[in-house]
CSV table of C-alpha atoms in Angstrom, one decimal:
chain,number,residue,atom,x,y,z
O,22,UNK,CA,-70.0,10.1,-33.5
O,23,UNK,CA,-68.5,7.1,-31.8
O,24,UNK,CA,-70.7,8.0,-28.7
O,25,UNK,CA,-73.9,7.3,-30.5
O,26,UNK,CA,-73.1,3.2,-31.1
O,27,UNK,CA,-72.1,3.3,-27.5
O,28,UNK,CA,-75.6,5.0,-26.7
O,29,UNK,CA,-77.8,2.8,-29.1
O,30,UNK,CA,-75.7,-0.4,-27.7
O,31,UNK,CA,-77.5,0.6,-24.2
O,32,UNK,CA,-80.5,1.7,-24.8
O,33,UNK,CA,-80.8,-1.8,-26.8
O,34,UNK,CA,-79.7,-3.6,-24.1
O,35,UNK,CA,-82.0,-1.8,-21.5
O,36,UNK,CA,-84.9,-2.8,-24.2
O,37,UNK,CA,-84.4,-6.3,-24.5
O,38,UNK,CA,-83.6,-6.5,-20.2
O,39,UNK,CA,-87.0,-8.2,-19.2
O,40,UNK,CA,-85.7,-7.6,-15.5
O,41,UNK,CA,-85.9,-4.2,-15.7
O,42,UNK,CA,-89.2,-2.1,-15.2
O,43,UNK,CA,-91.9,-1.7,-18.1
O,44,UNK,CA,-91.1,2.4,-17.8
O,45,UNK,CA,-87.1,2.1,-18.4
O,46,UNK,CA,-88.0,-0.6,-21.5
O,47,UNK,CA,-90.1,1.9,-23.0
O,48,UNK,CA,-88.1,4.5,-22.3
O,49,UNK,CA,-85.1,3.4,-23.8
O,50,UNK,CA,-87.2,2.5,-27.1
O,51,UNK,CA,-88.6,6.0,-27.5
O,52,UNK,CA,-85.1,7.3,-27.0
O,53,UNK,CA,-83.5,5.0,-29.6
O,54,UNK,CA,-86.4,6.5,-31.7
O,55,UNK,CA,-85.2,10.1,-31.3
O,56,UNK,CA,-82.0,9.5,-32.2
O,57,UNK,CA,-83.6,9.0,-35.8
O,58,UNK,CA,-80.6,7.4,-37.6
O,59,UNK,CA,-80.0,4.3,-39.9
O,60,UNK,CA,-78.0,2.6,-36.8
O,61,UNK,CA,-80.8,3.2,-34.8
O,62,UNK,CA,-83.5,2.0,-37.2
O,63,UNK,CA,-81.8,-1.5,-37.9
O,64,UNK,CA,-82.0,-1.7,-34.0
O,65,UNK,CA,-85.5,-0.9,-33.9
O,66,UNK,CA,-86.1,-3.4,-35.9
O,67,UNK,CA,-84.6,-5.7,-34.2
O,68,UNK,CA,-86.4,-4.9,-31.1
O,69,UNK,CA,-89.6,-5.7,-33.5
O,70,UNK,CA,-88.7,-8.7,-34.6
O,71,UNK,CA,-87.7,-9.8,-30.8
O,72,UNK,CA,-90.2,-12.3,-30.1
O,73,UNK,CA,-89.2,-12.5,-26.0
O,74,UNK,CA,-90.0,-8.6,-26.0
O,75,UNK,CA,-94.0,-7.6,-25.3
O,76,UNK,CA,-95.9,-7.1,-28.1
O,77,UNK,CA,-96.7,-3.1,-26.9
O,78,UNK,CA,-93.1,-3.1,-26.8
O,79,UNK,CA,-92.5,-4.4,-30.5
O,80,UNK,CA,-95.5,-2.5,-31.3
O,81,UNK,CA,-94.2,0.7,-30.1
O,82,UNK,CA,-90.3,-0.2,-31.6
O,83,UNK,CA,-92.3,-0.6,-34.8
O,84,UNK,CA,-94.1,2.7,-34.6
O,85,UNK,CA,-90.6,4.3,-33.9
O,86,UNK,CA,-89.0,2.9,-37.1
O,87,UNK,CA,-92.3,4.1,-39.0
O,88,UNK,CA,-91.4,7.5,-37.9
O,89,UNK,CA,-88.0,7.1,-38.8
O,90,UNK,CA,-88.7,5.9,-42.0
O,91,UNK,CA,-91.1,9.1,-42.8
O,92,UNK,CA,-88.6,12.0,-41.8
O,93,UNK,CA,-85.8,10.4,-44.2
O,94,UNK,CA,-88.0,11.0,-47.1
């Protein structure tokens, strides 16, 4: 289980790298999404409330929390 901070720590960083392409940003958020746990919600969220990050891209973080937030129920 220690492997998936380690994971979310990365994909969060390649999120927030504005250097990197569009493709790898979006990437990374979708797979933060699939991981679907409370770690990787808070960092979701984060990404959302990222005002440096592209609004598709906070819009699309957003949409993957949403989607967390519906299969915990």
């Amino acid at each position: 289980m220690s492997e998936q901070p380690n994971e979310l720590k990365k994909l969060t960083a390649i999120a927030t790298d504005l250097q990197l392409a569009g493709e790898l940003r979006t990437k990374s958020i979708e797979l933060i999404g699939n991981m679907g746990s409370h770690e990787a919600l808070l960092a979701l969220l984060d990404l959302v409330a990222n005002e440096k990050l592209i609004v598709d891209e906070r819009d699309l973080a957003l949409k993957q929390a949403r989607r967390i937030i519906k299969s915990s129920r």
